XYZ file of C-alpha atoms in Angstrom:
694
model
C -34.619 -27.286 -17.812
C -35.887 -24.523 -19.603
C -33.579 -21.163 -18.401
C -34.243 -18.658 -16.121
C -36.945 -21.235 -14.732
C -36.399 -22.037 -10.937
C -36.934 -24.883 -9.328
C -36.264 -26.786 -5.878
C -32.441 -28.373 -6.531
C -32.382 -32.315 -5.240
C -31.734 -32.540 -1.566
C -28.121 -35.092 -2.395
C -27.402 -31.256 -4.630
C -28.069 -29.123 -1.357
C -26.512 -31.883 1.174
C -23.072 -31.695 -0.939
C -22.847 -27.864 -1.618
C -23.294 -27.454 2.228
C -20.686 -29.509 2.965
C -18.443 -27.519 0.583
C -18.576 -24.576 2.597
C -18.184 -26.437 5.960
C -15.335 -28.845 4.816
C -12.565 -26.848 2.797
C -9.664 -29.102 2.964
C -8.808 -32.125 5.446
C -8.017 -29.085 8.320
C -11.476 -27.650 8.467
C -13.071 -31.287 9.696
C -9.845 -32.544 11.816
C -10.805 -28.977 13.496
C -14.276 -29.883 13.261
C -13.569 -33.258 15.408
C -10.857 -31.992 17.947
C -14.006 -28.886 18.403
C -16.809 -32.337 19.052
C -13.933 -34.079 21.627
C -13.711 -30.709 23.312
C -17.146 -30.291 24.060
C -17.828 -34.330 25.412
C -15.344 -33.155 27.877
C -12.334 -35.409 26.935
C -8.900 -34.588 28.721
C -6.979 -36.839 25.765
C -7.048 -36.427 22.011
C -5.333 -37.976 19.485
C -5.047 -37.608 15.822
C -3.846 -39.555 13.431
C -4.171 -38.806 8.971
C -2.676 -40.456 6.150
C -2.181 -38.953 2.686
C -2.261 -35.920 4.378
C -5.697 -35.895 5.678
C -7.090 -37.113 1.598
C -6.757 -40.947 2.549
C -6.999 -41.036 6.564
C -8.546 -38.955 9.397
C -9.063 -40.986 12.718
C -9.585 -38.621 15.660
C -10.219 -40.609 18.790
C -10.988 -38.876 22.753
C -12.095 -40.380 25.924
C -15.290 -37.929 26.100
C -18.214 -38.324 27.427
C -19.210 -40.628 24.093
C -22.610 -40.602 22.157
C -25.473 -42.213 23.729
C -27.506 -45.580 21.784
C -30.358 -43.525 20.965
C -28.739 -40.675 19.560
C -26.403 -42.709 16.680
C -29.694 -42.859 14.494
C -29.696 -38.887 13.738
C -25.824 -38.080 15.050
C -24.692 -37.412 10.924
C -28.286 -35.598 10.266
C -27.811 -32.208 9.667
C -28.247 -29.693 12.151
C -28.220 -32.243 14.548
C -27.168 -31.552 17.798
C -27.657 -31.850 21.681
C -25.715 -28.187 22.331
C -28.569 -25.953 21.767
C -32.899 -26.125 21.572
C -33.928 -22.739 21.070
C -32.078 -19.563 18.542
C -32.289 -17.486 22.248
C -29.506 -19.781 23.288
C -26.972 -19.234 21.715
C -26.772 -15.669 24.029
C -25.370 -17.711 26.077
C -23.696 -20.457 23.924
C -20.170 -22.003 25.687
C -19.724 -24.965 23.555
C -17.266 -25.180 20.314
C -19.943 -26.585 18.549
C -23.627 -25.475 17.898
C -24.695 -26.104 14.229
C -25.341 -29.648 13.990
C -23.589 -29.869 10.359
C -19.886 -31.184 11.254
C -20.777 -35.046 11.264
C -23.225 -34.623 8.287
C -21.062 -32.694 6.479
C -18.332 -34.556 6.813
C -20.338 -37.751 5.870
C -21.878 -35.764 2.827
C -17.943 -36.095 0.772
C -16.409 -39.183 3.079
C -16.244 -42.592 3.873
C -16.674 -42.546 7.583
C -17.230 -45.037 10.482
C -17.476 -44.271 14.512
C -17.574 -45.969 17.714
C -18.719 -44.393 20.924
C -18.673 -45.528 25.068
C -20.609 -45.750 26.982
C -22.496 -48.055 24.839
C -19.728 -49.279 23.039
C -21.636 -49.348 19.761
C -19.557 -49.645 16.054
C -21.729 -47.834 13.495
C -20.865 -46.735 9.750
C -22.674 -43.184 7.794
C -22.695 -42.635 4.504
C -24.527 -38.725 3.055
C -25.684 -38.474 6.726
C -27.957 -41.540 7.765
C -26.370 -45.125 9.065
C -25.580 -47.748 6.597
C -25.968 -50.497 8.950
C -27.308 -51.133 12.489
C -25.001 -50.458 15.417
C -23.104 -53.228 16.392
C -21.661 -53.891 19.903
C -18.216 -54.156 20.594
C -15.279 -53.954 23.137
C -14.274 -50.587 23.380
C -12.129 -47.643 25.308
C -14.729 -44.572 27.245
C -15.179 -42.216 24.510
C -15.545 -41.673 20.488
C -13.381 -42.836 17.746
C -14.750 -41.009 14.289
C -12.151 -42.406 11.509
C -12.598 -40.402 7.743
C -11.704 -41.890 4.942
C -11.273 -41.343 1.243
C -12.293 -37.647 1.949
C -13.796 -35.565 -1.259
C -13.940 -38.815 -2.979
C -17.013 -37.638 -4.806
C -15.551 -33.720 -5.239
C -12.850 -34.443 -7.755
C -12.309 -30.678 -8.284
C -11.793 -30.199 -4.927
C -9.539 -33.358 -4.564
C -7.482 -32.613 -7.012
C -6.339 -29.053 -5.633
C -5.374 -30.456 -2.600
C -2.319 -32.219 -3.982
C 0.846 -31.921 -1.336
C -0.322 -34.411 1.131
C 2.914 -32.578 3.262
C 1.493 -29.374 3.344
C -1.809 -30.780 4.732
C 0.294 -32.625 7.021
C 1.524 -29.180 8.199
C -1.622 -27.147 8.222
C -3.430 -30.016 10.102
C -0.759 -29.964 12.512
C -0.713 -26.279 12.909
C -4.312 -26.237 13.733
C -3.846 -28.788 16.744
C -0.261 -26.965 17.744
C -2.981 -24.042 18.411
C -5.015 -26.516 20.135
C -2.775 -27.842 22.163
C -1.693 -24.549 23.522
C -4.453 -22.931 24.196
C -6.297 -26.289 26.178
C -2.905 -26.839 28.387
C -4.898 -29.066 30.344
C -5.396 -31.893 27.698
C -3.854 -34.293 26.395
C -3.212 -33.774 22.123
C -1.793 -36.641 19.946
C -0.449 -36.969 16.075
C 1.396 -38.962 14.601
C 1.578 -39.767 10.844
C -0.596 -43.484 9.685
C 2.012 -45.029 8.043
C 4.072 -45.022 12.211
C 7.164 -42.610 10.636
C 6.888 -41.277 14.106
C 5.039 -38.734 16.390
C 4.311 -34.832 15.108
C 3.450 -33.516 18.196
C 2.491 -34.746 22.295
C 1.402 -32.810 24.737
C 1.180 -34.087 28.536
C -2.061 -32.228 29.561
C -3.039 -31.790 33.338
C -0.090 -29.939 34.621
C 0.812 -28.323 31.382
C 0.539 -24.355 31.161
C 0.042 -22.255 27.782
C 3.975 -21.177 28.020
C 5.285 -24.805 28.816
C 3.430 -26.262 25.694
C 4.742 -23.519 23.204
C 8.592 -24.640 24.652
C 7.562 -27.510 23.861
C 5.818 -27.245 20.442
C 8.158 -24.297 18.778
C 11.023 -24.200 20.727
C 12.799 -22.740 23.876
C 14.409 -19.821 21.927
C 10.608 -18.899 21.456
C 9.353 -19.225 24.653
C 11.777 -17.369 26.591
C 11.490 -14.504 24.502
C 7.708 -14.578 24.909
C 6.225 -11.615 27.356
C 2.824 -12.661 29.258
C 0.125 -10.438 30.071
C -3.199 -10.657 31.824
C -5.966 -7.517 31.653
C -9.755 -7.595 33.043
C -11.722 -4.172 31.953
C -14.807 -4.592 33.429
C -16.723 -1.526 31.714
C -16.305 -3.995 28.418
C -16.924 -7.170 30.249
C -14.281 -8.864 28.955
C -10.419 -10.581 29.624
C -7.171 -11.073 28.356
C -4.501 -13.092 28.790
C -1.086 -13.415 26.137
C 2.026 -13.768 25.582
C 4.179 -11.583 23.044
C 7.127 -11.718 21.664
C 10.206 -9.419 22.556
C 9.899 -6.300 19.269
C 13.845 -7.141 19.218
C 12.709 -10.837 17.940
C 12.143 -12.431 14.615
C 10.540 -15.477 14.193
C 10.333 -17.716 10.854
C 7.529 -16.367 10.476
C 3.719 -14.318 11.852
C 2.647 -16.516 14.169
C -0.741 -15.510 14.993
C -2.760 -17.365 18.113
C -5.763 -15.733 18.652
C -8.867 -17.825 20.989
C -12.219 -15.855 21.418
C -14.003 -17.189 24.092
C -12.032 -20.600 23.507
C -13.052 -20.175 19.652
C -9.071 -20.152 16.990
C -10.795 -17.519 15.074
C -9.001 -14.905 12.206
C -9.795 -10.948 13.436
C -8.479 -8.688 10.817
C -8.615 -5.781 13.585
C -6.733 -7.718 16.094
C -4.348 -8.568 13.780
C -3.616 -5.172 11.782
C -3.131 -3.500 15.518
C -0.962 -6.869 16.379
C 1.491 -5.924 13.624
C 0.969 -1.757 13.765
C 1.861 -1.318 17.740
C 4.944 -4.110 16.850
C 6.129 -2.154 13.537
C 6.014 1.052 15.843
C 8.234 -0.690 18.528
C 10.273 -2.660 16.811
C 13.271 -1.260 14.738
C 13.374 -3.650 12.206
C 11.437 -5.660 10.008
C 10.619 -8.771 11.748
C 7.734 -12.111 12.238
C 6.220 -11.445 16.210
C 4.700 -14.721 17.838
C 1.374 -13.479 19.324
C -0.674 -15.511 21.538
C -3.431 -13.881 22.714
C -6.884 -15.067 24.678
C -9.866 -12.890 25.016
C -12.928 -14.170 27.144
C -16.378 -12.082 26.490
C -19.320 -12.641 27.551
C -21.223 -14.803 26.172
C -24.182 -12.495 25.385
C -21.867 -10.073 23.810
C -20.664 -12.181 21.011
C -22.255 -13.408 18.298
C -20.946 -16.985 16.941
C -23.012 -17.618 13.957
C -21.300 -15.380 11.196
C -18.992 -17.394 9.580
C -19.778 -20.770 7.551
C -16.080 -22.785 8.967
C -16.684 -20.470 12.204
C -13.579 -19.173 11.428
C -14.981 -15.390 12.718
C -17.229 -13.663 15.437
C -18.507 -10.469 15.732
C -18.826 -8.802 19.223
C -19.702 -6.494 21.220
C -17.372 -2.867 21.935
C -14.874 -4.497 19.369
C -13.326 -1.187 18.768
C -12.652 -0.277 22.374
C -11.587 -3.956 22.984
C -8.883 -3.569 20.447
C -7.707 0.012 22.311
C -7.519 -1.359 25.361
C -5.306 -4.324 23.546
C -3.421 -2.047 21.762
C -2.694 0.090 25.398
C -1.673 -3.423 27.375
C 0.254 -4.535 24.252
C 2.511 -1.406 24.662
C 2.946 -1.155 27.753
C 4.309 -4.847 27.912
C 6.531 -3.752 25.695
C 8.129 -1.048 27.992
C 8.912 -4.009 30.098
C 10.901 -5.803 28.073
C 13.297 -2.641 28.665
C 15.746 -4.811 30.610
C 15.807 -7.605 28.116
C 16.304 -7.042 24.615
C 18.922 -8.735 22.791
C 20.539 -7.519 19.428
C 22.704 -10.312 17.577
C 25.783 -8.461 16.347
C 29.229 -9.129 15.310
C 32.489 -7.939 16.242
C 35.246 -8.298 14.380
C 39.002 -8.557 14.958
C 41.485 -6.157 13.105
C 43.808 -9.116 11.524
C 41.402 -10.717 10.033
C 37.530 -12.155 9.664
C 37.483 -13.998 13.446
C 34.680 -13.374 15.555
C 35.350 -11.884 18.763
C 33.912 -14.601 21.861
C 32.211 -13.284 24.642
C 29.521 -10.943 25.558
C 29.626 -7.309 25.677
C 26.604 -4.923 27.668
C 26.301 -0.881 27.216
C 23.843 0.705 29.244
C 21.796 3.403 27.730
C 20.266 6.606 29.181
C 17.251 5.006 29.525
C 18.955 2.296 31.429
C 17.533 -0.576 28.871
C 20.514 -2.884 29.167
C 21.160 -4.730 24.968
C 22.926 -7.736 24.774
C 25.022 -8.153 21.722
C 25.656 -11.735 21.595
C 28.655 -12.293 19.316
C 28.110 -14.935 16.160
C 29.881 -14.762 12.652
C 28.214 -13.991 10.667
C 26.282 -15.250 7.599
C 28.315 -13.405 4.540
C 25.040 -13.371 2.350
C 23.069 -12.400 4.897
C 25.067 -9.395 5.958
C 23.529 -5.855 4.871
C 26.323 -3.709 3.363
C 24.132 -0.420 3.291
C 22.382 2.147 5.637
C 18.586 3.153 3.705
C 19.173 6.234 6.282
C 22.892 7.239 4.646
C 22.123 10.309 2.146
C 23.794 11.514 -0.869
C 25.238 15.155 -1.816
C 23.666 14.647 -5.100
C 20.762 15.094 -2.574
C 21.179 18.880 -2.178
C 21.606 19.542 -6.032
C 21.184 20.069 -9.396
C 17.118 20.944 -7.442
C 14.704 22.171 -10.122
C 14.683 26.147 -9.708
C 11.471 27.231 -9.411
C 11.395 31.663 -9.559
C 8.911 32.453 -6.877
C 6.386 33.880 -8.884
C 5.398 30.716 -9.990
C 4.712 29.374 -6.703
C 2.327 30.487 -3.973
C 2.964 29.038 -0.055
C -0.684 30.236 1.066
C -3.987 27.824 0.956
C -6.675 28.923 -1.212
C -8.920 30.401 1.499
C -12.090 28.326 2.267
C -15.046 29.628 0.007
C -18.061 28.477 2.572
C -18.838 26.928 5.526
C -19.689 22.977 5.209
C -23.685 22.148 6.276
C -23.735 20.044 8.600
C -25.258 16.895 6.612
C -21.687 17.364 5.039
C -19.577 17.093 8.107
C -18.521 14.576 10.768
C -19.766 16.098 14.093
C -16.981 16.428 16.315
C -18.184 14.530 19.490
C -18.476 11.995 17.122
C -14.962 11.965 15.549
C -14.145 11.832 19.515
C -16.109 8.908 20.123
C -14.869 6.797 16.840
C -11.415 7.758 18.340
C -11.042 4.768 19.532
C -11.981 2.503 16.355
C -9.017 0.337 15.496
C -9.576 1.751 11.652
C -9.535 4.931 12.984
C -6.273 5.010 14.534
C -4.301 3.932 12.587
C -6.198 5.921 10.106
C -4.504 9.117 12.423
C -1.363 7.177 12.070
C -1.402 8.030 8.239
C -2.044 10.832 8.173
C 1.112 12.463 9.910
C 2.971 11.348 7.201
C 1.137 13.509 4.989
C -0.159 16.487 6.852
C 0.831 19.353 8.836
C -0.510 21.123 12.004
C -0.964 24.258 10.670
C -3.250 22.960 7.969
C -7.261 23.884 8.818
C -9.796 20.481 9.061
C -11.555 18.706 6.472
C -14.410 17.138 7.968
C -16.276 15.381 5.105
C -17.089 12.283 5.955
C -16.548 10.674 1.740
C -13.237 12.031 2.371
C -12.650 10.308 5.732
C -14.457 7.292 3.612
C -12.037 7.391 0.885
C -8.624 8.138 3.983
C -9.859 5.060 5.509
C -10.047 3.014 2.600
C -6.584 3.618 1.559
C -5.839 2.474 5.373
C -8.083 -0.585 4.782
C -5.904 -2.322 1.460
C -2.416 -0.726 3.086
C -0.377 -4.008 2.367
C 1.881 -3.892 6.321
C 4.918 -6.096 4.592
C 4.857 -3.527 1.263
C 4.929 -0.684 4.132
C 7.907 -1.739 5.344
C 9.542 -2.445 2.217
C 9.401 0.355 1.062
C 10.337 2.616 4.711
C 13.467 -0.004 4.454
C 14.299 1.019 0.442
C 17.635 1.815 -0.241
C 18.142 3.508 -4.042
C 19.983 1.702 -6.053
C 19.460 3.672 -9.701
C 16.791 3.938 -12.386
C 16.846 1.507 -15.257
C 14.827 4.135 -17.086
C 12.055 6.909 -16.830
C 9.838 4.133 -15.904
C 11.550 1.369 -13.684
C 13.922 1.770 -10.702
C 15.761 -0.044 -8.283
C 16.111 -0.370 -5.140
C 18.031 -2.898 -1.788
C 15.306 -4.230 0.721
C 17.799 -5.838 3.946
C 19.094 -8.497 1.164
C 16.578 -8.303 -2.026
C 16.751 -6.344 -4.885
C 13.805 -4.771 -5.712
C 12.545 -3.144 -9.602
C 9.492 -0.794 -8.681
C 7.084 0.830 -11.687
C 7.732 4.683 -11.063
C 4.401 5.257 -13.216
C 2.146 3.080 -10.720
C 3.790 3.957 -7.634
C 3.909 7.875 -8.277
C 0.011 7.333 -9.351
C -1.034 6.084 -5.912
C 1.514 8.192 -4.286
C -0.378 11.363 -5.938
C -3.902 10.523 -5.433
C -2.964 9.933 -1.880
C -1.243 13.193 -1.053
C -4.538 14.272 -2.977
C -6.843 12.613 -0.396
C -5.468 13.083 2.365
C -4.288 16.914 2.060
C -7.953 17.470 0.912
C -8.637 21.401 0.266
C -4.306 21.953 2.269
C -2.191 22.225 -0.877
C -0.073 25.336 -1.898
C -0.001 26.667 -5.214
C 1.458 25.905 -8.726
C 1.105 29.166 -10.344
C 1.115 29.815 -13.743
C 3.418 32.636 -15.713
C 1.196 32.518 -18.365
C -2.417 31.903 -18.242
C -3.859 29.177 -20.160
C -7.504 28.996 -22.403
C -9.804 26.407 -21.418
C -11.298 26.334 -24.755
C -7.859 25.909 -26.162
C -6.750 23.212 -24.174
C -9.883 21.469 -24.164
C -9.616 21.094 -27.712
C -6.203 20.299 -27.932
C -6.840 17.395 -25.349
C -9.493 15.992 -27.897
C -6.398 16.107 -30.647
C -4.539 14.014 -28.342
C -7.127 11.310 -28.356
C -7.653 11.439 -31.818
C -5.349 13.293 -34.298
C -7.881 13.655 -36.907
C -10.669 15.630 -35.161
C -11.377 18.425 -36.372
C -12.844 19.918 -32.938
C -11.114 23.428 -32.293
C -11.957 25.943 -29.455
C -15.038 27.386 -30.893
C -16.838 24.267 -31.544
C -19.941 24.259 -29.621
C -19.159 21.179 -27.294
C -15.710 22.563 -26.317
C -17.373 25.256 -25.353
C -20.308 23.586 -23.093
C -16.886 22.019 -21.517
C -15.509 25.284 -20.627
C -18.535 26.465 -19.058
C -19.427 23.990 -17.217
C -15.804 23.458 -15.574
C -16.153 27.343 -15.259
C -18.914 26.608 -12.857
C -16.752 24.250 -11.037
C -14.377 26.477 -10.505
C -14.998 27.571 -6.828
C -15.241 23.721 -5.792
C -11.590 22.923 -7.494
C -9.947 26.456 -6.218
C -11.673 25.779 -2.417
C -10.238 22.050 -2.651
C -8.166 21.321 -4.648
C -6.098 24.988 -5.636
C -6.648 23.889 -8.957
C -7.739 28.087 -10.150
C -10.171 28.722 -12.782
C -10.948 32.449 -13.873
C -12.675 34.190 -16.670
C -11.885 31.084 -18.864
C -8.691 30.743 -18.215
C -6.513 28.198 -16.158
C -3.985 30.384 -13.566
C -2.673 27.405 -11.348
C -2.331 24.206 -10.033
C -1.808 22.462 -7.024
C 2.041 22.272 -5.901
C 1.635 18.811 -4.373
C 5.571 17.839 -3.404
C 8.285 19.988 -3.043
C 10.467 20.236 -5.552
C 8.328 18.139 -7.966
C 6.738 19.948 -11.178
C 4.482 18.301 -13.129
C 5.000 16.970 -16.556
C 2.834 19.791 -18.629
C 2.681 17.861 -21.809
C -0.539 15.496 -20.254
C -2.190 19.370 -19.351
C -4.706 19.497 -22.236
C -5.634 15.851 -21.809
C -6.177 16.554 -17.762
C -8.518 19.312 -18.165
C -10.636 16.903 -21.031
C -11.036 14.294 -18.504
C -12.452 16.729 -15.633
C -15.525 17.120 -18.035
C -15.489 13.342 -19.681
C -13.861 11.391 -16.645
C -15.045 12.979 -13.321
C -18.188 11.860 -11.289
C -19.702 15.371 -10.585
C -23.060 14.090 -9.280
C -22.329 12.136 -6.220
C -19.677 13.986 -3.591
C -17.471 11.156 -2.767
C -17.374 9.548 -6.053
C -16.371 13.254 -7.191
C -13.868 13.292 -5.494
C -12.455 9.877 -5.434
C -12.147 10.251 -9.542
C -11.545 13.728 -9.745
C -7.589 12.482 -7.873
C -7.504 9.645 -9.696
C -7.377 11.700 -12.771
C -5.288 14.519 -11.138
C -2.922 11.808 -9.814
C -2.664 10.036 -13.225
C -1.270 13.547 -14.541
C 0.658 13.963 -11.979
C 2.004 11.029 -11.979
C 5.412 11.026 -13.233
C 6.103 9.296 -17.277
C 7.990 7.986 -18.895
C 6.578 9.230 -22.464
C 7.458 12.883 -21.687
C 10.970 12.421 -20.692
C 13.423 14.189 -22.868
C 16.780 12.384 -23.315
C 18.356 12.796 -19.436
C 15.853 15.586 -18.656
C 11.901 15.444 -17.241
C 10.534 17.367 -20.426
C 10.694 20.540 -21.399
C 13.069 22.028 -18.767
C 15.737 21.092 -19.182
C 17.687 22.095 -16.077
C 16.155 19.102 -14.193
C 17.585 15.810 -14.581
C 14.544 12.662 -14.186
C 16.928 10.179 -12.652
C 17.154 13.322 -9.717
C 13.256 13.776 -9.663
C 12.921 9.699 -8.843
C 15.570 9.355 -6.866
C 15.459 12.814 -4.492
C 11.486 13.456 -4.982
C 9.229 10.407 -5.399
C 11.319 7.480 -3.974
C 12.119 9.948 -1.241
C 8.076 10.704 -0.609
C 7.401 6.819 -1.164
C 10.401 6.286 1.411
C 8.129 7.857 3.482
C 4.890 8.652 3.547
C 3.879 5.727 0.847
C 0.558 3.584 1.762
C 1.503 0.830 -0.583
C -1.904 -1.617 -1.605
C -1.910 -4.871 -0.928
C -2.362 -6.174 -4.355
C 0.927 -4.395 -5.848
C 2.959 -7.843 -6.194
C -0.057 -9.525 -7.939
C -0.125 -6.666 -10.375
C 4.153 -6.471 -10.531
C 4.367 -2.738 -9.353
C 6.817 -4.267 -7.043
C 8.806 -7.129 -8.007
C 11.823 -9.507 -6.237
C 14.781 -9.441 -7.781
C 17.423 -10.874 -6.500
C 18.270 -11.900 -3.421
C 21.478 -11.992 -1.825
C 21.209 -15.345 -0.249
C 20.263 -17.087 -3.333
C 22.919 -15.287 -5.077
C 25.722 -16.910 -3.042
C 24.366 -20.345 -3.245
C 25.239 -19.643 -6.978
C 28.102 -17.611 -6.992
C 29.835 -18.637 -3.148
C 30.936 -14.735 -2.746
C 29.403 -11.495 -1.918
């Protein structure tokens, strides 16, 4: 093959690639086969697996079966009885529609089946019948057996080694369908006869009764039901929500849209955010949600495995669901359950019995006494405050700080702004609602409103990458101590964590700059600094052998360039440049004085590392450069002190300024764990297993 020449792929390669898109792992094959059974009108569906589904998957139902005349093409790609034209997708009600599932399975496994009404047995390989169908005696329905899945995809097979994990994935799929289709009887078991993994009776069952059967009585009794319909947007919603005080072993979020098991990030985020808003601690809720929209308002053909759908009025529907969930949580008032331990004065024996307390809003809280496991006991309260917080504050002379906001020097043009009516219209969007919640931690009521679309987009990007789990950890953090100026320890729940203060403070200041855009206090320098001298010094920092001076043409050009941007820098970022001198810096956090050792490098980076050509890129790159300058750095600390200022201890700044701000304001991104910005060092429960004491 000549490099660069475009050619047609062989049909066998195309089929294998397509199969890999549809069937990622055994659970995908089971899901496709179950959906086929449901589409056939089956009322009994059984699933048998071996080796986690890699060795054997057998799905049997009592549906309508496959007609004899269709057997020749039943496993060819894009053959289906569920639609004939693309327009049929606008009214599609079946779960399958592409005609890809059986074809994809047949290209990566050895498959066989028998089907009634004609009761014929047939084998399939790579989309075609291996032999002529044979007439046999069989029950009504279809049975499909898949053997040696991924036999011709060794890399895919090698990545799926844990049979138990795959079995659990399949069980999770079958369980969710059993909950959503309570009138159907489901059975799942393993081929080795080690017992039945799950069984539902069907017919008289309900969603709640199947949850009770499959997830346990403790989960079912904590669930609250809601039923909602909105004719404006043409949808219905039914759900079962766990009490905001109840925590399951992990987040269980079951979502069906038009009877399709799907993922929807906007709905999941708003559910997590609403629980976070109502829960008094970090919990793992149990949520079952069914949404039915008009078939003409949903696009089911947006994902290879049909894992996602797209529907009209998504933001409005999500807002309605959020309101319904909040109303449901309010109705939980009479049955909130909190577990506590009441200890005898004479010893460690727990008092038995139940105590009831009535609050001012008449919400009864049932305090069930239990002997508390010492390895899970939390002995600190993150709400406690220390006396040291009120001492050793950095002394900032009043002449150095101006608390007035810089006045805007210009009126934003219509092309730069988002019209008020558009903002109001989009306020119901899920991301906007979350954005508004985030803004509360950064803004003040008397701040001027900046309506630049580029700034709003940057704010939305921050919110879009927030980790709800890390956010809960930072909100509940209890400061332990500093390892050094770079690393700090804190406790959350029963875990001990270490964070990188330089990375934490850099992201914190970036978010402060984006959310506080155009509304910063001013840190007035006691002596103005020459921009040219700072730029020249910046070159020296980059290259100690540099012979660049303040009179060099390169330095003069940079100084003149920055002066041309002085109006914008002052208006948006409270960075004051005048007559070739730096007069003021933005004051981003109360009681925080930036380490000025990095000032020269910062001024040089304004010219070299900021994209001054595009509005959004300009604001983003400026804030990134500025956040690196403002970030707390170990290399600038002098012994126990922050830097040249020998009155301020770095440990006080970390504990009472940076960590305090991070606790209440920081929106931690979801890649911090991977980047080891936040590291879990130990857990009380694990330590207890070693030392057997706390």
